[in-house]
XYZ file of C-alpha atoms in Angstrom:
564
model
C -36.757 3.389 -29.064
C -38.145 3.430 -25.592
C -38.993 -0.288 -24.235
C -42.384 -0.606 -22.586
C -42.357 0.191 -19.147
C -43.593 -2.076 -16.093
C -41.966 -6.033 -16.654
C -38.773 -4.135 -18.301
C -38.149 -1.420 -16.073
C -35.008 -2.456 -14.964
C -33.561 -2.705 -18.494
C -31.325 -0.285 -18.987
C -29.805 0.487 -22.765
C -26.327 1.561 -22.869
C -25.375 4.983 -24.368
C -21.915 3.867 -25.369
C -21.812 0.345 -25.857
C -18.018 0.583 -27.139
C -16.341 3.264 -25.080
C -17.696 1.308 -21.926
C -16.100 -1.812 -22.376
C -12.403 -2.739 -20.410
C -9.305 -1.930 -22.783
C -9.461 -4.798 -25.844
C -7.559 -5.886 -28.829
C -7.678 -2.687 -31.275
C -5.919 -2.303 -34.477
C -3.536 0.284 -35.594
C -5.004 -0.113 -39.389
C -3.493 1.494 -42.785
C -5.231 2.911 -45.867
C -4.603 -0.268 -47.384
C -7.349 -1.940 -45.590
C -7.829 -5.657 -45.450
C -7.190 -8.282 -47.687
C -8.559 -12.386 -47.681
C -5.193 -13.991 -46.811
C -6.444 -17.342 -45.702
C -9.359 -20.107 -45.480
C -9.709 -22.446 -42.992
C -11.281 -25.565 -42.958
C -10.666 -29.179 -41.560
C -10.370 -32.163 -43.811
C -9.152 -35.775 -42.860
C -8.947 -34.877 -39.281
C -6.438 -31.952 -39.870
C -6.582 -28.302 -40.312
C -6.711 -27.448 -43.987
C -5.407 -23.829 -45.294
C -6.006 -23.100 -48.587
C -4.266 -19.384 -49.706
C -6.190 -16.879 -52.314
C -3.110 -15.413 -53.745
C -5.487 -13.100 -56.216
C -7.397 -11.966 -52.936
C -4.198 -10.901 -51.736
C -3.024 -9.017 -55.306
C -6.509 -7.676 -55.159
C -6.451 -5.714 -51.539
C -9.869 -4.896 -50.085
C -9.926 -1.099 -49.701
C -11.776 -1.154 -46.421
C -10.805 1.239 -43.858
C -11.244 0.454 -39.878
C -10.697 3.177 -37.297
C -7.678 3.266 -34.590
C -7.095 2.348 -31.365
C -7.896 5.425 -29.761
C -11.394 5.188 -32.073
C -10.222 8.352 -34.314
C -12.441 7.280 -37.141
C -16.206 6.437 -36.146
C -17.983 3.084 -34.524
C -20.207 3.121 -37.406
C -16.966 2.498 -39.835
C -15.687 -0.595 -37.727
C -19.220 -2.132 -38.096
C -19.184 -1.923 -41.113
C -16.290 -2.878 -41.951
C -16.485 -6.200 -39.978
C -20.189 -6.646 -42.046
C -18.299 -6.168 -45.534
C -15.979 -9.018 -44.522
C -18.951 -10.881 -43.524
C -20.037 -10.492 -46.880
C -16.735 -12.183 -48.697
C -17.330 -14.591 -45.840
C -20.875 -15.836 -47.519
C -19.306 -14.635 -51.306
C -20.626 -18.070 -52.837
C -23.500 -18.305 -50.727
C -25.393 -15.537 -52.600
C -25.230 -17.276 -56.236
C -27.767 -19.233 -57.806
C -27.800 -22.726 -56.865
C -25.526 -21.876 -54.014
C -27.909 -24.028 -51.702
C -30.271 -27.175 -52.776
C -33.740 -26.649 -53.787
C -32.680 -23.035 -54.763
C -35.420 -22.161 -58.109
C -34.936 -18.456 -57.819
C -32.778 -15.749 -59.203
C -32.077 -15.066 -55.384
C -29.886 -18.188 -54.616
C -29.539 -18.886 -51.172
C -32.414 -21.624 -51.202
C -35.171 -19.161 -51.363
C -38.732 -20.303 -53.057
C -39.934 -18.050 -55.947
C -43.064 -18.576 -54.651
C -42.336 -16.919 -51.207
C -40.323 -14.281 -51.963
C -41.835 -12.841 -55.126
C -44.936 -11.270 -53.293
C -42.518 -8.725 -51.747
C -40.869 -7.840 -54.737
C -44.476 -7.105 -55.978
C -45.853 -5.016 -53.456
C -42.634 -2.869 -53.848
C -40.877 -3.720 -50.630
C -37.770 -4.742 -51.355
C -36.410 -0.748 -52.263
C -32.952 -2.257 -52.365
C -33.570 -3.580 -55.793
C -33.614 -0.474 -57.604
C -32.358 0.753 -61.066
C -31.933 4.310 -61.608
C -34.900 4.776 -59.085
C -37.274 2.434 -60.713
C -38.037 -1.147 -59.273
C -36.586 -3.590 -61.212
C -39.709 -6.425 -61.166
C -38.995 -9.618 -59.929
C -38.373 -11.925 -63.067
C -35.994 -9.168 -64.310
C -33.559 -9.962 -61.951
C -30.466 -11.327 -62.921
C -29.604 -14.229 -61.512
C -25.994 -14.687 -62.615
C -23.968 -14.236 -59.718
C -27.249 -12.706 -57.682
C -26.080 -9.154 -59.180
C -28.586 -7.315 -57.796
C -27.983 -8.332 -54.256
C -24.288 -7.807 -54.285
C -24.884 -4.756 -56.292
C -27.289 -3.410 -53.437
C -24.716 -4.563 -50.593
C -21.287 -2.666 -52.463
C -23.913 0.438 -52.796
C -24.545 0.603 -49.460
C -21.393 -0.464 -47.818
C -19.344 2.250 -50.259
C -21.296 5.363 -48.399
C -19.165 5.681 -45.901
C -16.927 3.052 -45.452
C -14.814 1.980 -48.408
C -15.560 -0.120 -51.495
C -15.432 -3.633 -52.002
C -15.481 -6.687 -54.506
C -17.262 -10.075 -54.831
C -14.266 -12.774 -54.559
C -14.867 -16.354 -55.766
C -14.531 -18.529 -52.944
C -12.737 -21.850 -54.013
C -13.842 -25.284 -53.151
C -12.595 -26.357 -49.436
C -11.796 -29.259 -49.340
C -11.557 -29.462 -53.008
C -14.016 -31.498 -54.676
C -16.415 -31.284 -52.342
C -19.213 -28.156 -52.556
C -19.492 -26.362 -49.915
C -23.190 -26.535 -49.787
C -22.645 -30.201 -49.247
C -19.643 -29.672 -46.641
C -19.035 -30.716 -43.122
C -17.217 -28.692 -40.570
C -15.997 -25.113 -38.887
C -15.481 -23.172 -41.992
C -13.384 -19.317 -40.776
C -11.715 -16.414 -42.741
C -8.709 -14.601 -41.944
C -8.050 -11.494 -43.254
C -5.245 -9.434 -42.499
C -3.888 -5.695 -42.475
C -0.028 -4.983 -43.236
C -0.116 -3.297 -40.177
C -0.828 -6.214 -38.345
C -4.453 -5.949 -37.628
C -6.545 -9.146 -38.347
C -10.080 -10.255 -38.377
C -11.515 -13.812 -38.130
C -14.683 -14.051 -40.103
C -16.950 -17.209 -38.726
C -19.788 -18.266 -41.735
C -22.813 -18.596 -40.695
C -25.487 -21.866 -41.462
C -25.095 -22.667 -45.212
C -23.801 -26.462 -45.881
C -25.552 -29.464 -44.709
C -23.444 -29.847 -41.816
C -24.161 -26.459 -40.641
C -27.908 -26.975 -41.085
C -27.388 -30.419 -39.195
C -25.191 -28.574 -36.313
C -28.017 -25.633 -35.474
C -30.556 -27.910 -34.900
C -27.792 -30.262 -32.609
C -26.922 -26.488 -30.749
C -30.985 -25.150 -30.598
C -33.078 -27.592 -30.523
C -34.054 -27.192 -27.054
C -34.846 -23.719 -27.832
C -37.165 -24.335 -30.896
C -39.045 -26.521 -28.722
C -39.470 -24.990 -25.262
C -37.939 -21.136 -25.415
C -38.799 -19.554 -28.792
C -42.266 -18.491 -28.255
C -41.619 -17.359 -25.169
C -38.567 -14.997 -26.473
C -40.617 -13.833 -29.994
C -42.971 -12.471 -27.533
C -40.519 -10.739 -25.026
C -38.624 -9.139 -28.022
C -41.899 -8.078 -30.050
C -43.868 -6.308 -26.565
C -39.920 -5.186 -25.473
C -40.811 -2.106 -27.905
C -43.227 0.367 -27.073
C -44.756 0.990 -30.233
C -45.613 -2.623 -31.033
C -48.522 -3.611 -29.710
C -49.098 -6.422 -26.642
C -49.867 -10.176 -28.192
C -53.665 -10.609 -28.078
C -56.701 -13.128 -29.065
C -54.876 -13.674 -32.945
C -51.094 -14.730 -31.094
C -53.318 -16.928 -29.013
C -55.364 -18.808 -31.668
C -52.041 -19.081 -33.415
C -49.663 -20.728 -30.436
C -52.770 -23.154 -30.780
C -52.786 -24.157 -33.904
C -50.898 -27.679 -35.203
C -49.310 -28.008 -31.853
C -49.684 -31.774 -31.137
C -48.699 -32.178 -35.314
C -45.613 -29.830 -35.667
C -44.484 -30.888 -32.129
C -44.430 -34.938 -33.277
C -42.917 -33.950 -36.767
C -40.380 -31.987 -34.836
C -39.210 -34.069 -32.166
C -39.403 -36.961 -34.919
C -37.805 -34.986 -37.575
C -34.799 -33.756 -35.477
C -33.952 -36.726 -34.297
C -33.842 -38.269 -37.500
C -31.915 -34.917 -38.936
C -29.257 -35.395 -36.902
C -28.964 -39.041 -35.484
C -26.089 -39.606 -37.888
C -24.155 -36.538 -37.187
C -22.023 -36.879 -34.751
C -21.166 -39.973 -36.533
C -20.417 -38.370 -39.719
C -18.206 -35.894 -38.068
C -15.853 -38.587 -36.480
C -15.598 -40.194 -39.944
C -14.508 -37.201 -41.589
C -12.179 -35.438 -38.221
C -11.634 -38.909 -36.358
C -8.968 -36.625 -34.448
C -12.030 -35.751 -32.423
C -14.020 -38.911 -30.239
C -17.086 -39.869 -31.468
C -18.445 -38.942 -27.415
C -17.640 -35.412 -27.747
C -19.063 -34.741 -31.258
C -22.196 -36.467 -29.372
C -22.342 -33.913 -26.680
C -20.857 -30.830 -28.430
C -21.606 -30.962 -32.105
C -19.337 -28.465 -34.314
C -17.900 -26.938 -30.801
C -14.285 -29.005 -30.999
C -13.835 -28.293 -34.753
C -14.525 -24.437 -33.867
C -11.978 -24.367 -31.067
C -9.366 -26.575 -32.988
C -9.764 -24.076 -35.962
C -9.447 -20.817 -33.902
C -6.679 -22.362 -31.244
C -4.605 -22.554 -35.020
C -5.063 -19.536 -36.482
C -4.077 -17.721 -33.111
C -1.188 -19.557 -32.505
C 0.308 -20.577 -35.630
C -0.805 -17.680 -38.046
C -1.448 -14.968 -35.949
C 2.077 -15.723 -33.178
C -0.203 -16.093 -29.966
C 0.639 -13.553 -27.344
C -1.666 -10.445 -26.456
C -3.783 -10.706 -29.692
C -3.674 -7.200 -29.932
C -5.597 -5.913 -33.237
C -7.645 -9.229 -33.714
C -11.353 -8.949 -34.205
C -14.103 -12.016 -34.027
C -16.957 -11.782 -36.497
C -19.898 -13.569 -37.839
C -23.354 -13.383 -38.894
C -26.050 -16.137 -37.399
C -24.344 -19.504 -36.494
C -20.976 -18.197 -37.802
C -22.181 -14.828 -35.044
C -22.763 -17.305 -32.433
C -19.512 -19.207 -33.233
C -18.034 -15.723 -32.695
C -19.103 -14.909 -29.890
C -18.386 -18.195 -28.239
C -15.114 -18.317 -28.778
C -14.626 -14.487 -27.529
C -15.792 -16.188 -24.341
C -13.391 -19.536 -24.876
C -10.414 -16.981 -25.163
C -11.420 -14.874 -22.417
C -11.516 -17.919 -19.852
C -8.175 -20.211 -21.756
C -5.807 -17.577 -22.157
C -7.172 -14.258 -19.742
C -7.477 -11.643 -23.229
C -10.488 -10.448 -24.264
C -10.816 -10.220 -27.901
C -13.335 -7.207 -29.616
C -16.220 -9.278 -31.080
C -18.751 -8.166 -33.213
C -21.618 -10.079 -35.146
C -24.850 -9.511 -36.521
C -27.773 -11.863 -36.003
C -26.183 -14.311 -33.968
C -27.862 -16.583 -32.618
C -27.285 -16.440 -29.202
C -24.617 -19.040 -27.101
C -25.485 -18.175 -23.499
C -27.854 -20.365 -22.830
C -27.446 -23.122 -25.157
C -23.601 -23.513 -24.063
C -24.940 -24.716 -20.609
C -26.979 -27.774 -21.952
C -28.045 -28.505 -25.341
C -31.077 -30.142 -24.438
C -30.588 -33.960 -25.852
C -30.792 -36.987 -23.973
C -26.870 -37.450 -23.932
C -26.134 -34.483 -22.521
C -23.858 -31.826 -23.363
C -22.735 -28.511 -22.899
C -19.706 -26.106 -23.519
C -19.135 -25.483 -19.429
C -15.794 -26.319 -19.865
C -14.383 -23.813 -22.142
C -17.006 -21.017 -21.010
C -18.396 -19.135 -18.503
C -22.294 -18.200 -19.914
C -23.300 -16.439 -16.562
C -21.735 -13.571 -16.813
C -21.727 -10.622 -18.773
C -19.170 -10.441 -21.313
C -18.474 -6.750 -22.413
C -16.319 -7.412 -25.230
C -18.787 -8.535 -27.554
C -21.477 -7.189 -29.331
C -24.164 -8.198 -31.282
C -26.888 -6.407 -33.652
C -30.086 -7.862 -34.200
C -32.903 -6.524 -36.197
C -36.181 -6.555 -33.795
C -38.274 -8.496 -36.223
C -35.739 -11.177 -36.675
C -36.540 -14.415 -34.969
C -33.657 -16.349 -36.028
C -31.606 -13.165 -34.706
C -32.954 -13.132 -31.196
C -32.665 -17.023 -30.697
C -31.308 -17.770 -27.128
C -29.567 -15.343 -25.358
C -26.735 -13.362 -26.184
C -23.875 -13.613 -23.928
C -22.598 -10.046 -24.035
C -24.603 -6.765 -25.548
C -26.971 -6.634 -28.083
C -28.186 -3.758 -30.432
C -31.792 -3.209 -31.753
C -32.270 -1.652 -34.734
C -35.442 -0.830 -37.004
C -38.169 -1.739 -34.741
C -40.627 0.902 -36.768
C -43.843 -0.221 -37.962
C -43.495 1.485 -40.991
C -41.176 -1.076 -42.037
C -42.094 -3.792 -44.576
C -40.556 -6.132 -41.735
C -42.982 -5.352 -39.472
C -45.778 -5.752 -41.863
C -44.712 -9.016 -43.040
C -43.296 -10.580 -39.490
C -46.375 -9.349 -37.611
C -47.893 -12.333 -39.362
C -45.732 -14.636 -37.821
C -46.187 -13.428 -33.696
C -47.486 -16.675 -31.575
C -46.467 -19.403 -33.780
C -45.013 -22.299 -31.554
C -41.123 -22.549 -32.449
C -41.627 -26.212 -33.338
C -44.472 -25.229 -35.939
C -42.284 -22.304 -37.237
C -39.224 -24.877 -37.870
C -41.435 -27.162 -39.200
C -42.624 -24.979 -41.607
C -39.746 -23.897 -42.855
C -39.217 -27.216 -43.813
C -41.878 -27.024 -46.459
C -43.869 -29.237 -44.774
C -47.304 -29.687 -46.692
C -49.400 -29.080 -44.318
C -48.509 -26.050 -42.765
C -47.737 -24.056 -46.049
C -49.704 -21.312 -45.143
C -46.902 -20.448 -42.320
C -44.155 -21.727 -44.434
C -44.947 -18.954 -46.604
C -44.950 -16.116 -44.299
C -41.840 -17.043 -41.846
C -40.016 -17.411 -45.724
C -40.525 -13.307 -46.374
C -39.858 -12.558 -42.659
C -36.828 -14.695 -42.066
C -36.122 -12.901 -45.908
C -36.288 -9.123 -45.100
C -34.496 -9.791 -41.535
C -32.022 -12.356 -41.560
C -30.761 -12.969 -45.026
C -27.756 -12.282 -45.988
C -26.734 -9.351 -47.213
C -30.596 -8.077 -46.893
C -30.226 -7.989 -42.901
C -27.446 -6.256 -43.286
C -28.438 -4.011 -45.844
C -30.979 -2.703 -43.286
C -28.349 -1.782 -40.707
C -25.615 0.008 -42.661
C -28.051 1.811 -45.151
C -27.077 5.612 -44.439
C -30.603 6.269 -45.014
C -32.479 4.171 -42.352
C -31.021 6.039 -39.606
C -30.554 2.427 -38.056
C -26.341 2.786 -37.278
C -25.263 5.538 -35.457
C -21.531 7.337 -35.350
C -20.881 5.923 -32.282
C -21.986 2.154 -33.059
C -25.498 2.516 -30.974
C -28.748 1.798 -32.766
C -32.314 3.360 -33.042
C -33.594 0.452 -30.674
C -30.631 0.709 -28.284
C -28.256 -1.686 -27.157
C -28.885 -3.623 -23.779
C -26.633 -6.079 -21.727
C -28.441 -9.430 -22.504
C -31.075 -7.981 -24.772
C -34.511 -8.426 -23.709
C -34.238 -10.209 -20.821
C -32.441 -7.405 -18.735
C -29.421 -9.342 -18.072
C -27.310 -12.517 -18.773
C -29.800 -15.282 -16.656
C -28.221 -16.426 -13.782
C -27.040 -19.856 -12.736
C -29.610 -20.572 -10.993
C -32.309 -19.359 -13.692
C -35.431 -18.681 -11.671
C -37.199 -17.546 -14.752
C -36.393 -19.924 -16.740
C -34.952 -18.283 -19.584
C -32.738 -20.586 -20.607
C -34.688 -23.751 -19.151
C -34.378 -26.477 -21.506
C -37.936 -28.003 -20.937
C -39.191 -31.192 -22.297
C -37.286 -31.900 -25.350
C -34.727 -34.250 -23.932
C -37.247 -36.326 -22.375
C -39.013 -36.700 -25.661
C -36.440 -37.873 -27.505
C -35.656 -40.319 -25.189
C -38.943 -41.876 -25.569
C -39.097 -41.201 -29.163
C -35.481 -43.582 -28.635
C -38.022 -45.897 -25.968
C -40.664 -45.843 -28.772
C -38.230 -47.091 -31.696
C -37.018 -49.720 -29.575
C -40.486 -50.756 -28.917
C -41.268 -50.692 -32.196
C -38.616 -52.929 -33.532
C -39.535 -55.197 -30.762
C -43.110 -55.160 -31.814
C -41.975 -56.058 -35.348
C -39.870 -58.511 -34.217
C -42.791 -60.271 -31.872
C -45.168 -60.305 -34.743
C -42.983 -61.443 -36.925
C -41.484 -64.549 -34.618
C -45.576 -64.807 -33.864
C -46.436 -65.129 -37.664
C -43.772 -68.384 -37.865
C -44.951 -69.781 -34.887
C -48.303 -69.743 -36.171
C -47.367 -71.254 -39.373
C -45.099 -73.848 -37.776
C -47.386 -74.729 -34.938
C -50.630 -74.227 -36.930
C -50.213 -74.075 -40.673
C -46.832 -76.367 -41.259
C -49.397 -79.291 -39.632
C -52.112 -78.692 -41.212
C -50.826 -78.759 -44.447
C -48.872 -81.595 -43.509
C -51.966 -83.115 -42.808
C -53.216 -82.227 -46.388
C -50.284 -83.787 -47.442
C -50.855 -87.286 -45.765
C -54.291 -87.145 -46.820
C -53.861 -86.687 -50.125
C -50.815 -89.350 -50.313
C -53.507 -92.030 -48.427
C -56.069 -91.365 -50.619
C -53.582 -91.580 -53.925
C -52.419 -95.159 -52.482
C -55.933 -96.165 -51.957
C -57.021 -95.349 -55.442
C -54.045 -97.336 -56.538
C -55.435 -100.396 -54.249
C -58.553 -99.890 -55.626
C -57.640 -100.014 -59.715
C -55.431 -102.820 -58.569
C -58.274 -104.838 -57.242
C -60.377 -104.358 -60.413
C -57.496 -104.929 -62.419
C -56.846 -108.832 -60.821
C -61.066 -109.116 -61.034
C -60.627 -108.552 -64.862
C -58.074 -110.943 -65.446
C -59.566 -113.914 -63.520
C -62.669 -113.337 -65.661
């Protein structure tokens, strides 16, 4: 689609995304296709490998062109989205999150989602061409989705199988789990892919919020707008966006800077108890980054040999996109190769790499350069999905299925000029904004979820993918915003406004607090010692003298009697 004109003029999309790029890693694949040879995880401050022997006896017949691209851009997409998917495998069962009371799994409400099974816009979920209603799904290993995902993934590309993921570490859920979490997957003829997961455990939930926090609070408003008006045929924010950006600021913005900071005050803490190789500084100013590096820094070197890295791929949807993509750029500075890198719905990494926004600083400056194009990766986003077109991402990104006749559009149009802070809030389940809760759950639903989003790109019949990797909504060098933002920022893309000072006085404003408590309290003894000990010593006394002189008294009238 064409962008609007005038603000966005100098935007220009790029025909071939892929063929422009400067030679990278390519892989000379075989029929075989790829198969899971390895999980990586950290546990007890060292990398843990656990092995899936049956993935291994059970090859994944996915097929990914050549180096000179004799097969078609659309087939290495896809490819690199199907390993996504055995990426997320146990994500996408019931109870594979908390608070999960739908056949859905992945921590979606009934309540939320139900209303677009209803209306009929969730066509994935079909059964011989009828609509299988809502409380006919089965639940048991979320079927239907992975049912809808092998459909559409076995049109062109190959076919592929749910896997069981085991527990890593074992013992411990991965819902509940801490830590970089990667897949490798190999080709015999030497090709390999590292698959990043995206936000699923705790940790991970704890870790986005560390990484965009600075974003929710200041930026995302600002970029839902620039990415909605970027398309021509969505109309310009008016009097409705306006009312909206109004609405609960002063409320959502206390509940978020309060809620973050006591979301992840213990984090960085928790991560140097469980990977102590790690100080408890760095986890301070960097979060999950030093597990991600110490992860990927193994796999090259120890699994993979080191040297040119030719026929390694990065991928990743969301977080696990944004991981991705950030260590396509930690590679490119440490060791001069640039390694092909392709995610879907990432969440950026360009901007929040140069300063995460909290009071103690932090950025990833030292293993990245985030002010400069970088060619080698790519991401797609759909154009409805706010979670997708967080931050800014640090090489090219794809648009796809910015029609209105979409169900996306009809559903996320409802959530244009929200506040980011209200938005996160909300999605929270936060009582009182339940109204919003309700519609950024079937937005976020039909355009980030996995395997929905990426249902919605690889679908032969949306149109979305092209043969040679391009999208309907074209693929731009920094998105939206015409470019990777400079050093110097004079826009103020990636700004990170007033967050950090908050939280520093919501840190002032505990402090206070405890030494209000403490005041009152030291005030309340003083008062009883200085005012209440003495007077009810003074009760005491009295009582005591007037005891002694009714025993005077009865003595006195006892000495009268006798001498009668």
């Amino acid at each position: 689609r064409s962008p609007r004109r005038g603000a966005m003029r100098s935007i220009v999309p790029v025909q071939l995304v892929f063929l422009a790029v400067a030679p990278l890693a390519a892989v000379n694949a075989a029929p075989e296709g790829y198969f899971l040879d390895t999980i990586f995880t950290i546990n007890a401050g060292k990398v843990r490998k656990v092995v899936n022997v049956e993935a291994r006896r059970r090859r994944l017949q996915v097929e990914i062109p050549a180096p000179a691209f004799n097969g078609s851009e659309r087939d290495l997409v896809r490819t690199l989205i199907g390993l996504q998917g055995i990426t997320y495998a146990n994500a996408m069962q019931p109870d594979g999150q908390p608070g999960d009371d739908s056949p859905l799994g992945g921590g979606w409400v009934q309540s939320q989602i139900q209303p677009i099974f209803d209306a009929g816009d969730a066509p994935w979920y079909m059964t011989n061409g009828e609509r299988v209603p809502f409380e006919e799904l089965d639940g048991e290993g979320v079927k239907a989705q992975w049912k809808a995902f092998e459909a559409a993934y076995d049109q062109g590309t190959g076919s592929l199988e749910y896997i069981q993921l085991p527990e890593v570490p074992p013992g411990e859920a991965l819902a509940e789990s801490y830590g970089a979490f990667i897949l490798l997957f190999r080709n015999p003829s030497g090709g390999a892919v590292l698959s990043f997961r995206g936000t699923f455990s705790t940790g991970d939930f704890a870790n986005i919020v560390y990484t965009h926090s600075g974003w929710f609070a200041d930026r995302a408003r600002m970029g839902m707008q620039r990415t909605w008006e970027f398309f021509a045929q969505h109309p310009r924010w008016g009097a409705v966006e306006e009312a909206r950006g109004n609405q609960h600021v002063k409320a959502a913005r206390l509940a978020y800077v309060y809620g973050s900071n006591d979301f992840v005050k213990n984090f960085p803490q928790t991560l140097h108890d469980r990977f102590p190789e790690v100080d408890r500084e760095t986890y301070d100013k960097q979060g999950y980054w030093p597990l991600v590096k110490m992860l990927t820094d193994t796999i090259l070197d120890e699994d993979l040999g080191g040297g040119d890295l030719e026929g390694v791929y990065f991928t990743g949807h969301s977080q696990g996109g944004a991981q991705a993509a950030l260590m396509s750029m930690y590679i490119e500075k440490s060791r001069g190769i640039k390694v092909r890198t392709i995610t879907v719905a990432a969440v950026g990494g360009a901007c929040y790499a140069r300063d995460l926004g909290w009071p103690q600083g932090g950025s990833f400056l030292d293993d990245v350069d985030p002010y400069v194009h970088h060619d080698q990766i790519t991401d797609y986003s759909d154009a409805y999905d706010f979670w997708g077109n967080m931050d800014v991402d640090p090489g090219t990104t794809c648009y796809y299925g910015a029609s209105t006749a979409r169900p996306a559009y009809k559903y996320c149009k409802e959530i244009q000029g929200y506040t980011g802070t209200l938005l996160q809030v909300a999605q929270q389940r936060a009582g009182l904004f339940m109204d919003v809760s309700d519609r950024f759950a079937r937005c976020r639903y039909l355009t980030h979820a996995f395997p929905l989003n990426q249902l919605n790109l690889i679908r032969d019949e949306t149109g979305f993918l092209r043969e040679d990797g391009t999208t309907d909504g074209g693929c731009y060098p920094g998105g939206v915003y015409g470019g990777i933002p400079s050093k110097e920022d004079p826009d103020g893309i990636c700004a990170p406004g007033g967050l950090s000072r908050e939280l520093k006085h919501v840190g002032v404003a505990k402090r206070a607090l405890v030494v209000i408590v403490v005041l009152i309290v030291v005030g309340v003894l003083c008062l009883c010692w200085c005012c209440v000990l003495p007077l009810v010593a003074g009760l005491v006394r009295d009582c005591r003298a007037r005891r002694a002189a009714g025993k005077r008294k009865a003595g006195g009238l006892q000495v009268g009697a006798q001498q009668l």
